[in-house]
Amino acid sequence: MRADSALPTECDVCIVGGGLAGLATAWRLAQARRRVVLLERRLPAGAASSANAGTLAIQNKRPPLLPFFRDALAEWARVARELDAEIGYGAPGGFHIARSDEDAARLRKNFESHGVFGLAGEWRDAAALRKEAPWLGDGIVAATYSPMDAHADPLRAGSAMAAAAQASGAAILTGTELNSASREGTVWRLETGAGALRAETVVMAAGPWTGRVAALFGAKLPVHPSLIMLSVTEPAPRFMDRIVTHVAGNLTVKQVRNGSSLIGGGWPGAGDFDTERLGIDPLMLHHNLRLAVAVVPGLARLRLARSWANFEAQTPDGLPVFGALPGHDKLFVVLPTAGGWTAAPLMGRLMASLIVAGKAAETLAPATPARFNPR
Ligand SMILES: Cc1cc2nc3c(=O)[nH]c(=O)nc-3n(C[C@H](O)[C@H](O)[C@H](O)COP(=O)(O)OP(=O)(O)OC[C@H]3O[C@@H](n4cnc5c(N)ncnc54)[C@H](O)[C@@H]3O)c2cc1C
């Protein structure tokens, strides 16, 4: 992406936060010929949007957002074709596994609830699984398979989307933090480290910082950070040909294009949101890696290259936040939570059509900000 250095004095839409949700919104609004300025206090996709595992899975998603996530996976396939860059997108399919009878009962329930939306995939018992995926460990009692599970490269997709937004006319101001906001007649006056900007509409897309950004507008949103870890191994010849997710939600494993394996599952890191210290919790990491090796024993042969942690947004009910803030003129929020990288491109597209055409996103109705009474 190019460096946009001069802050325009006015725009139609200002987006606060340059993670994947903000970038996707900027891209789609710029394509609709809105004058867009995106403010990013650090680097675009510099936080969770480049630090995540790149899993685009349907089987680990739950109602009521299954129809939304089905569409979000289709949006990724479209984005991969539309972006003028290689973003490591692939859809090898994936196994959603159970390692105990209790897990298997949960898997069966998950299978049935996905079936209601035509997303059940296929059931595998242990024997069938062993034949099909001999690289999986012995302790797996059942799994479901979905051909929809996919992945893309977080180190590439964010900058490719930033470049696409700029090519469509958006200005992306890096190192530019929104410090305060006030109403000036019918527009928002936004004070940043680089000067003032007037915007008719503001979209808050600040990930786990969205509660703090909302406070600048006098609004309350209960958004909290959760610090989670991810690990990558050295590259190796291909030995695992599907994405693996655990029905308990505590493991994701995949081997990516360069042969490295990514190991995640939302295990907590050790750090601090106020000072933005991003640390590893060695005990949690140990549990995460042990589980990974039990599920995919071939991982034990590989050296760990790196482990890291970053902040993901959380809300009290675990659901994302999407839409206009009631009681605030032309102020919107687009906040993915868990599975947020999967969700972000479609949330950006739907936010653009909400702003441009007033079109409500029905699949995101449960994500309405009104449920938090944010005035
Ligand atoms: C370790 C890890 C693994 C994950 N794995 C997966 C996965 O495999 N699949 C999946 O779907 N999801 C995954 N996620 C979740 C996903 O990465 C996030 O939900 C998603 O990237 C959030 O995107 P975002 O744009 O909302 O926020 P972020 O990427 O957090 O971006 C928010 C941006 O706002 C900026 N900002 C904040 N305040 C201001 C301000 N005042 N002014 C200007 N800018 C501001 C920040 O600097 C930041 O760049 C994972 C998350 C983590 C941490």
GROMACS .gro file of C-alpha atoms and ligand atoms in nm:
model
  428
    1MET     CA    1   0.000   0.000   0.000
    2ARG     CA    2   0.111   0.359  -0.056
    3ALA     CA    3   0.161   0.602   0.235
    4ASP     CA    4  -0.116   0.864   0.249
    5SER     CA    5   0.038   1.143   0.455
    6ALA     CA    6  -0.193   1.446   0.436
    7LEU     CA    7  -0.514   1.434   0.639
    8PRO     CA    8  -0.802   1.569   0.425
    9THR     CA    9  -1.010   1.836   0.603
   10GLU     CA   10  -1.342   1.670   0.520
   11CYS     CA   11  -1.490   1.345   0.396
   12ASP     CA   12  -1.819   1.159   0.365
   13VAL     CA   13  -1.722   0.869   0.591
   14CYS     CA   14  -1.442   0.843   0.845
   15ILE     CA   15  -1.352   0.495   0.962
   16VAL     CA   16  -1.172   0.466   1.294
   17GLY     CA   17  -0.945   0.161   1.301
   18GLY     CA   18  -0.759  -0.014   1.021
   19GLY     CA   19  -0.798  -0.381   1.109
   20LEU     CA   20  -0.964  -0.603   0.850
   21ALA     CA   21  -1.314  -0.481   0.946
   22GLY     CA   22  -1.222  -0.115   0.892
   23LEU     CA   23  -1.028  -0.189   0.572
   24ALA     CA   24  -1.312  -0.392   0.421
   25THR     CA   25  -1.560  -0.114   0.506
   26ALA     CA   26  -1.329   0.148   0.352
   27TRP     CA   27  -1.282  -0.060   0.038
   28ARG     CA   28  -1.654  -0.118  -0.023
   29LEU     CA   29  -1.749   0.244   0.055
   30ALA     CA   30  -1.476   0.377  -0.176
   31GLN     CA   31  -1.603   0.144  -0.450
   32ALA     CA   32  -1.944   0.307  -0.398
   33ARG     CA   33  -1.774   0.645  -0.461
   34ARG     CA   34  -1.793   0.776  -0.107
   35ARG     CA   35  -1.506   1.001   0.003
   36VAL     CA   36  -1.348   0.781   0.270
   37VAL     CA   37  -1.076   0.854   0.525
   38LEU     CA   38  -0.953   0.569   0.746
   39LEU     CA   39  -0.765   0.661   1.064
   40GLU     CA   40  -0.528   0.399   1.201
   41ARG     CA   41  -0.322   0.487   1.505
   42ARG     CA   42  -0.050   0.237   1.412
   43LEU     CA   43  -0.031   0.027   1.095
   44PRO     CA   44  -0.320  -0.118   0.893
   45ALA     CA   45  -0.386  -0.477   1.003
   46GLY     CA   46  -0.112  -0.429   1.262
   47ALA     CA   47  -0.304  -0.591   1.552
   48ALA     CA   48  -0.521  -0.907   1.555
   49SER     CA   49  -0.583  -0.874   1.182
   50SER     CA   50  -0.229  -0.987   1.104
   51ALA     CA   51  -0.162  -1.189   1.422
   52ASN     CA   52  -0.446  -1.439   1.378
   53ALA     CA   53  -0.452  -1.801   1.263
   54GLY     CA   54  -0.618  -1.737   0.926
   55THR     CA   55  -0.884  -2.004   0.981
   56LEU     CA   56  -1.205  -1.950   0.784
   57ALA     CA   57  -1.415  -2.228   0.930
   58ILE     CA   58  -1.789  -2.288   0.945
   59GLN     CA   59  -1.799  -2.593   1.174
   60ASN     CA   60  -1.682  -2.403   1.484
   61LYS     CA   61  -1.951  -2.137   1.443
   62ARG     CA   62  -2.283  -2.151   1.627
   63PRO     CA   63  -2.638  -2.036   1.568
   64PRO     CA   64  -2.769  -1.765   1.552
   65LEU     CA   65  -2.494  -1.646   1.317
   66LEU     CA   66  -2.460  -1.956   1.095
   67PRO     CA   67  -2.631  -1.796   0.791
   68PHE     CA   68  -2.402  -1.495   0.831
   69PHE     CA   69  -2.087  -1.711   0.851
   70ARG     CA   70  -2.200  -1.920   0.550
   71ASP     CA   71  -2.215  -1.594   0.353
   72ALA     CA   72  -1.886  -1.475   0.510
   73LEU     CA   73  -1.704  -1.779   0.369
   74ALA     CA   74  -1.849  -1.711   0.024
   75GLU     CA   75  -1.735  -1.349   0.057
   76TRP     CA   76  -1.375  -1.466   0.124
   77ALA     CA   77  -1.375  -1.672  -0.197
   78ARG     CA   78  -1.497  -1.360  -0.382
   79VAL     CA   79  -1.238  -1.136  -0.213
   80ALA     CA   80  -0.957  -1.378  -0.304
   81ARG     CA   81  -1.060  -1.350  -0.670
   82GLU     CA   82  -1.118  -0.975  -0.657
   83LEU     CA   83  -0.796  -0.866  -0.485
   84ASP     CA   84  -0.507  -0.802  -0.715
   85ALA     CA   85  -0.268  -1.001  -0.493
   86GLU     CA   86  -0.191  -1.351  -0.369
   87ILE     CA   87  -0.342  -1.384  -0.020
   88GLY     CA   88  -0.279  -1.754   0.042
   89TYR     CA   89  -0.649  -1.841   0.018
   90GLY     CA   90  -0.739  -2.209  -0.001
   91ALA     CA   91  -1.040  -2.423   0.093
   92PRO     CA   92  -0.904  -2.771   0.176
   93GLY     CA   93  -1.200  -2.859   0.399
   94GLY     CA   94  -1.170  -2.945   0.764
   95PHE     CA   95  -1.240  -3.189   1.045
   96HIS     CA   96  -1.423  -3.075   1.359
   97ILE     CA   97  -1.317  -3.332   1.616
   98ALA     CA   98  -1.432  -3.485   1.947
   99ARG     CA   99  -1.196  -3.663   2.189
  100SER     CA  100  -1.440  -3.788   2.455
  101ASP     CA  101  -1.797  -3.919   2.467
  102GLU     CA  102  -1.904  -3.587   2.614
  103ASP     CA  103  -1.738  -3.403   2.323
  104ALA     CA  104  -1.900  -3.648   2.079
  105ALA     CA  105  -2.245  -3.564   2.219
  106ARG     CA  106  -2.165  -3.196   2.172
  107LEU     CA  107  -2.043  -3.268   1.819
  108ARG     CA  108  -2.368  -3.452   1.739
  109LYS     CA  109  -2.570  -3.151   1.861
  110ASN     CA  110  -2.352  -2.919   1.655
  111PHE     CA  111  -2.399  -3.143   1.350
  112GLU     CA  112  -2.777  -3.130   1.395
  113SER     CA  113  -2.793  -2.754   1.447
  114HIS     CA  114  -2.580  -2.699   1.135
  115GLY     CA  115  -2.810  -2.936   0.946
  116VAL     CA  116  -3.101  -2.696   0.999
  117PHE     CA  117  -2.911  -2.450   0.778
  118GLY     CA  118  -2.794  -2.712   0.526
  119LEU     CA  119  -2.440  -2.688   0.667
  120ALA     CA  120  -2.407  -3.022   0.847
  121GLY     CA  121  -2.117  -3.162   0.645
  122GLU     CA  122  -2.049  -3.535   0.692
  123TRP     CA  123  -2.023  -3.750   1.005
  124ARG     CA  124  -1.714  -3.968   1.057
  125ASP     CA  125  -1.671  -4.235   1.320
  126ALA     CA  126  -1.324  -4.312   1.455
  127ALA     CA  127  -1.255  -4.600   1.213
  128ALA     CA  128  -1.354  -4.403   0.904
  129LEU     CA  129  -1.149  -4.109   1.021
  130ARG     CA  130  -0.838  -4.321   1.077
  131LYS     CA  131  -0.860  -4.446   0.717
  132GLU     CA  132  -0.917  -4.104   0.570
  133ALA     CA  133  -0.671  -3.907   0.786
  134PRO     CA  134  -0.406  -4.141   0.930
  135TRP     CA  135  -0.213  -3.832   1.045
  136LEU     CA  136  -0.476  -3.774   1.319
  137GLY     CA  137  -0.411  -3.915   1.669
  138ASP     CA  138  -0.577  -4.222   1.824
  139GLY     CA  139  -0.780  -4.040   2.087
  140ILE     CA  140  -1.035  -3.896   1.845
  141VAL     CA  141  -1.374  -4.063   1.888
  142ALA     CA  142  -1.565  -3.886   1.610
  143ALA     CA  143  -1.547  -3.592   1.372
  144THR     CA  144  -1.750  -3.403   1.121
  145TYR     CA  145  -1.605  -3.305   0.785
  146SER     CA  146  -1.697  -2.990   0.595
  147PRO     CA  147  -1.558  -2.906   0.250
  148MET     CA  148  -1.623  -2.538   0.330
  149ASP     CA  149  -1.346  -2.492   0.589
  150ALA     CA  150  -1.080  -2.264   0.444
  151HIS     CA  151  -0.789  -2.039   0.533
  152ALA     CA  152  -0.603  -1.734   0.406
  153ASP     CA  153  -0.276  -1.566   0.500
  154PRO     CA  154  -0.326  -1.286   0.757
  155LEU     CA  155   0.018  -1.143   0.677
  156ARG     CA  156  -0.091  -1.077   0.320
  157ALA     CA  157  -0.466  -1.018   0.319
  158GLY     CA  158  -0.467  -0.695   0.524
  159SER     CA  159  -0.214  -0.509   0.312
  160ALA     CA  160  -0.378  -0.637  -0.008
  161MET     CA  161  -0.714  -0.504   0.112
  162ALA     CA  162  -0.558  -0.171   0.217
  163ALA     CA  163  -0.408  -0.135  -0.133
  164ALA     CA  164  -0.746  -0.219  -0.290
  165ALA     CA  165  -0.921   0.042  -0.074
  166GLN     CA  166  -0.665   0.304  -0.177
  167ALA     CA  167  -0.691   0.208  -0.543
  168SER     CA  168  -1.067   0.266  -0.513
  169GLY     CA  169  -1.004   0.614  -0.370
  170ALA     CA  170  -0.990   0.576   0.011
  171ALA     CA  171  -0.727   0.768   0.207
  172ILE     CA  172  -0.557   0.560   0.477
  173LEU     CA  173  -0.381   0.762   0.744
  174THR     CA  174  -0.139   0.549   0.944
  175GLY     CA  175   0.003   0.656   1.280
  176THR     CA  176  -0.307   0.874   1.320
  177GLU     CA  177  -0.518   0.826   1.631
  178LEU     CA  178  -0.864   0.964   1.689
  179ASN     CA  179  -0.836   1.164   2.013
  180SER     CA  180  -1.174   1.334   2.047
  181ALA     CA  181  -1.504   1.389   1.866
  182SER     CA  182  -1.775   1.652   1.879
  183ARG     CA  183  -2.082   1.755   1.685
  184GLU     CA  184  -2.047   2.061   1.458
  185GLY     CA  185  -2.387   2.131   1.303
  186THR     CA  186  -2.473   1.828   1.093
  187VAL     CA  187  -2.121   1.678   1.082
  188TRP     CA  188  -1.871   1.518   1.318
  189ARG     CA  189  -1.557   1.713   1.401
  190LEU     CA  190  -1.278   1.467   1.469
  191GLU     CA  191  -0.950   1.565   1.634
  192THR     CA  192  -0.650   1.351   1.548
  193GLY     CA  193  -0.276   1.372   1.607
  194ALA     CA  194  -0.251   1.498   1.247
  195GLY     CA  195  -0.517   1.771   1.271
  196ALA     CA  196  -0.896   1.802   1.247
  197LEU     CA  197  -1.131   1.630   1.004
  198ARG     CA  198  -1.501   1.686   0.941
  199ALA     CA  199  -1.702   1.378   0.849
  200GLU     CA  200  -2.068   1.335   0.777
  201THR     CA  201  -2.061   0.973   0.899
  202VAL     CA  202  -1.829   0.785   1.135
  203VAL     CA  203  -1.774   0.409   1.151
  204MET     CA  204  -1.603   0.275   1.461
  205ALA     CA  205  -1.394  -0.030   1.367
  206ALA     CA  206  -1.140  -0.028   1.647
  207GLY     CA  207  -1.148  -0.394   1.751
  208PRO     CA  208  -1.099  -0.435   2.128
  209TRP     CA  209  -1.046  -0.055   2.157
  210THR     CA  210  -1.400   0.010   2.027
  211GLY     CA  211  -1.538   0.070   2.378
  212ARG     CA  212  -1.279   0.346   2.425
  213VAL     CA  213  -1.352   0.500   2.084
  214ALA     CA  214  -1.728   0.487   2.157
  215ALA     CA  215  -1.663   0.679   2.481
  216LEU     CA  216  -1.515   0.965   2.272
  217PHE     CA  217  -1.865   0.998   2.119
  218GLY     CA  218  -2.035   0.978   2.458
  219ALA     CA  219  -2.157   0.623   2.392
  220LYS     CA  220  -2.117   0.313   2.609
  221LEU     CA  221  -2.031  -0.023   2.451
  222PRO     CA  222  -1.930  -0.319   2.669
  223VAL     CA  223  -1.627  -0.433   2.465
  224HIS     CA  224  -1.344  -0.608   2.646
  225PRO     CA  225  -1.010  -0.745   2.530
  226SER     CA  226  -0.908  -1.106   2.548
  227LEU     CA  227  -0.540  -1.187   2.493
  228ILE     CA  228  -0.491  -1.513   2.303
  229MET     CA  229  -0.189  -1.704   2.175
  230LEU     CA  230  -0.086  -1.862   1.849
  231SER     CA  231   0.220  -2.069   1.749
  232VAL     CA  232   0.390  -2.160   1.424
  233THR     CA  233   0.628  -2.449   1.353
  234GLU     CA  234   0.916  -2.473   1.112
  235PRO     CA  235   0.811  -2.568   0.755
  236ALA     CA  236   0.791  -2.940   0.676
  237PRO     CA  237   0.686  -3.157   0.381
  238ARG     CA  238   0.307  -3.178   0.364
  239PHE     CA  239   0.168  -3.429   0.614
  240MET     CA  240  -0.174  -3.281   0.701
  241ASP     CA  241  -0.422  -3.198   0.425
  242ARG     CA  242  -0.719  -3.059   0.620
  243ILE     CA  243  -0.789  -2.791   0.878
  244VAL     CA  244  -0.860  -2.929   1.227
  245THR     CA  245  -1.084  -2.760   1.482
  246HIS     CA  246  -1.191  -2.904   1.819
  247VAL     CA  247  -1.557  -2.907   1.921
  248ALA     CA  248  -1.453  -2.775   2.265
  249GLY     CA  249  -1.320  -2.464   2.089
  250ASN     CA  250  -0.970  -2.501   2.234
  251LEU     CA  251  -0.771  -2.611   1.927
  252THR     CA  252  -0.718  -2.515   1.565
  253VAL     CA  253  -0.438  -2.674   1.361
  254LYS     CA  254  -0.349  -2.644   0.996
  255GLN     CA  255  -0.048  -2.676   0.768
  256VAL     CA  256  -0.022  -2.372   0.544
  257ARG     CA  257   0.124  -2.327   0.199
  258ASN     CA  258   0.491  -2.288   0.298
  259GLY     CA  259   0.472  -2.611   0.502
  260SER     CA  260   0.455  -2.446   0.847
  261SER     CA  261   0.184  -2.559   1.087
  262LEU     CA  262  -0.022  -2.305   1.278
  263ILE     CA  263  -0.144  -2.403   1.624
  264GLY     CA  264  -0.409  -2.198   1.803
  265GLY     CA  265  -0.731  -2.243   1.993
  266GLY     CA  266  -0.778  -1.929   2.197
  267TRP     CA  267  -0.547  -2.016   2.487
  268PRO     CA  268  -0.486  -1.707   2.702
  269GLY     CA  269  -0.158  -1.518   2.686
  270ALA     CA  270  -0.007  -1.304   2.961
  271GLY     CA  271  -0.015  -0.931   2.903
  272ASP     CA  272  -0.184  -0.603   2.974
  273PHE     CA  273  -0.430  -0.407   2.760
  274ASP     CA  274  -0.344  -0.064   2.905
  275THR     CA  275   0.029  -0.092   2.839
  276GLU     CA  276  -0.033  -0.320   2.538
  277ARG     CA  277   0.217  -0.575   2.663
  278LEU     CA  278   0.171  -0.894   2.456
  279GLY     CA  279   0.322  -1.192   2.638
  280ILE     CA  280   0.313  -1.570   2.636
  281ASP     CA  281   0.181  -1.772   2.929
  282PRO     CA  282   0.420  -2.073   2.933
  283LEU     CA  283   0.179  -2.302   3.119
  284MET     CA  284  -0.111  -2.227   2.883
  285LEU     CA  285   0.120  -2.269   2.586
  286HIS     CA  286   0.229  -2.606   2.720
  287HIS     CA  287  -0.137  -2.721   2.743
  288ASN     CA  288  -0.210  -2.586   2.394
  289LEU     CA  289   0.087  -2.768   2.237
  290ARG     CA  290   0.023  -3.091   2.425
  291LEU     CA  291  -0.333  -3.102   2.297
  292ALA     CA  292  -0.212  -3.022   1.945
  293VAL     CA  293   0.038  -3.309   1.953
  294ALA     CA  294  -0.222  -3.550   2.089
  295VAL     CA  295  -0.454  -3.460   1.799
  296VAL     CA  296  -0.184  -3.442   1.529
  297PRO     CA  297   0.110  -3.654   1.652
  298GLY     CA  298   0.329  -3.557   1.354
  299LEU     CA  299   0.365  -3.210   1.507
  300ALA     CA  300   0.595  -3.360   1.774
  301ARG     CA  301   0.869  -3.400   1.512
  302LEU     CA  302   0.873  -3.029   1.432
  303ARG     CA  303   1.050  -2.741   1.600
  304LEU     CA  304   0.840  -2.452   1.722
  305ALA     CA  305   0.946  -2.138   1.533
  306ARG     CA  306   0.752  -1.876   1.728
  307SER     CA  307   0.460  -1.818   1.964
  308TRP     CA  308   0.287  -1.483   2.008
  309ALA     CA  309  -0.027  -1.326   2.146
  310ASN     CA  310  -0.267  -1.050   2.051
  311PHE     CA  311  -0.594  -0.894   2.161
  312GLU     CA  312  -0.933  -1.005   2.037
  313ALA     CA  313  -1.257  -0.815   2.115
  314GLN     CA  314  -1.515  -0.973   2.345
  315THR     CA  315  -1.871  -0.874   2.426
  316PRO     CA  316  -2.084  -1.001   2.719
  317ASP     CA  317  -2.289  -1.233   2.492
  318GLY     CA  318  -1.998  -1.326   2.264
  319LEU     CA  319  -2.175  -1.185   1.957
  320PRO     CA  320  -2.034  -0.918   1.727
  321VAL     CA  321  -2.166  -0.562   1.719
  322PHE     CA  322  -2.289  -0.423   1.388
  323GLY     CA  323  -2.508  -0.127   1.295
  324ALA     CA  324  -2.605   0.230   1.377
  325LEU     CA  325  -2.573   0.343   1.736
  326PRO     CA  326  -2.921   0.440   1.858
  327GLY     CA  327  -2.937   0.798   1.981
  328HIS     CA  328  -2.627   0.905   1.786
  329ASP     CA  329  -2.656   1.065   1.446
  330LYS     CA  330  -2.460   0.890   1.169
  331LEU     CA  331  -2.243   0.690   1.406
  332PHE     CA  332  -2.194   0.321   1.322
  333VAL     CA  333  -2.002   0.030   1.468
  334VAL     CA  334  -1.853  -0.274   1.296
  335LEU     CA  335  -1.700  -0.503   1.556
  336PRO     CA  336  -1.628  -0.870   1.490
  337THR     CA  337  -1.558  -1.086   1.795
  338ALA     CA  338  -1.441  -1.453   1.793
  339GLY     CA  339  -1.408  -1.573   1.433
  340GLY     CA  340  -1.370  -1.207   1.350
  341TRP     CA  341  -1.123  -1.246   1.068
  342THR     CA  342  -1.368  -1.475   0.891
  343ALA     CA  343  -1.644  -1.221   0.951
  344ALA     CA  344  -1.462  -0.896   0.866
  345PRO     CA  345  -1.480  -0.882   0.483
  346LEU     CA  346  -1.855  -0.947   0.477
  347MET     CA  347  -1.918  -0.712   0.770
  348GLY     CA  348  -1.738  -0.442   0.571
  349ARG     CA  349  -1.950  -0.505   0.263
  350LEU     CA  350  -2.273  -0.505   0.467
  351MET     CA  351  -2.172  -0.188   0.653
  352ALA     CA  352  -2.112  -0.013   0.320
  353SER     CA  353  -2.458  -0.110   0.194
  354LEU     CA  354  -2.615   0.000   0.524
  355ILE     CA  355  -2.453   0.344   0.489
  356VAL     CA  356  -2.495   0.387   0.112
  357ALA     CA  357  -2.837   0.228   0.061
  358GLY     CA  358  -2.982   0.206   0.413
  359LYS     CA  359  -2.998  -0.170   0.357
  360ALA     CA  360  -3.028  -0.361   0.687
  361ALA     CA  361  -2.816  -0.676   0.721
  362GLU     CA  362  -3.070  -0.939   0.824
  363THR     CA  363  -2.813  -1.211   0.900
  364LEU     CA  364  -2.651  -0.972   1.147
  365ALA     CA  365  -2.972  -0.876   1.328
  366PRO     CA  366  -2.852  -1.047   1.652
  367ALA     CA  367  -2.548  -0.816   1.644
  368THR     CA  368  -2.746  -0.495   1.684
  369PRO     CA  369  -2.579  -0.238   1.914
  370ALA     CA  370  -2.926  -0.159   2.054
  371ARG     CA  371  -2.904  -0.472   2.275
  372PHE     CA  372  -2.652  -0.286   2.495
  373ASN     CA  373  -2.852   0.037   2.526
  374PRO     CA  374  -2.535   0.227   2.428
  375ARG     CA  375  -2.654   0.591   2.480
  376LIG     C1  376  -0.412  -1.493   1.818
  376LIG     C2  377  -0.542  -1.474   1.746
  376LIG     C3  378  -0.588  -1.574   1.657
  376LIG     C4  379  -0.708  -1.557   1.589
  376LIG     N1  380  -0.744  -1.651   1.497
  376LIG     C5  381  -0.853  -1.630   1.421
  376LIG     C6  382  -0.885  -1.721   1.317
  376LIG     O1  383  -0.814  -1.816   1.291
  376LIG     N2  384  -0.999  -1.698   1.244
  376LIG     C7  385  -1.079  -1.590   1.269
  376LIG     O2  386  -1.181  -1.577   1.201
  376LIG     N3  387  -1.049  -1.500   1.365
  376LIG     C8  388  -0.937  -1.515   1.440
  376LIG     N4  389  -0.904  -1.424   1.534
  376LIG     C9  390  -0.988  -1.304   1.552
  376LIG    C10  391  -0.959  -1.198   1.447
  376LIG     O3  392  -0.821  -1.184   1.424
  376LIG    C11  393  -1.016  -1.062   1.489
  376LIG     O4  394  -1.151  -1.078   1.532
  376LIG    C12  395  -1.017  -0.962   1.373
  376LIG     O5  396  -0.889  -0.956   1.313
  376LIG    C13  397  -1.057  -0.827   1.427
  376LIG     O6  398  -1.047  -0.732   1.324
  376LIG     P1  399  -1.084  -0.582   1.356
  376LIG     O7  400  -1.062  -0.504   1.232
  376LIG     O8  401  -1.219  -0.574   1.420
  376LIG     O9  402  -0.985  -0.537   1.475
  376LIG     P2  403  -0.826  -0.524   1.489
  376LIG    O10  404  -0.753  -0.609   1.393
  376LIG    O11  405  -0.800  -0.538   1.635
  376LIG    O12  406  -0.800  -0.374   1.446
  376LIG    C14  407  -0.845  -0.264   1.521
  376LIG    C15  408  -0.757  -0.146   1.483
  376LIG    O13  409  -0.808  -0.025   1.541
  376LIG    C16  410  -0.698   0.060   1.569
  376LIG     N5  411  -0.740   0.164   1.665
  376LIG    C17  412  -0.782   0.145   1.793
  376LIG     N6  413  -0.813   0.264   1.850
  376LIG    C18  414  -0.792   0.359   1.755
  376LIG    C19  415  -0.806   0.503   1.753
  376LIG     N7  416  -0.850   0.573   1.861
  376LIG     N8  417  -0.774   0.572   1.640
  376LIG    C20  418  -0.729   0.503   1.528
  376LIG     N9  419  -0.714   0.368   1.526
  376LIG    C21  420  -0.747   0.297   1.637
  376LIG    C22  421  -0.594  -0.038   1.625
  376LIG    O14  422  -0.462   0.016   1.618
  376LIG    C23  423  -0.614  -0.161   1.534
  376LIG    O15  424  -0.525  -0.162   1.423
  376LIG    C24  425  -0.785  -1.439   1.609
  376LIG    C25  426  -0.741  -1.339   1.697
  376LIG    C26  427  -0.620  -1.355   1.764
  376LIG    C27  428  -0.574  -1.245   1.857
   0.00000   0.00000   0.00000
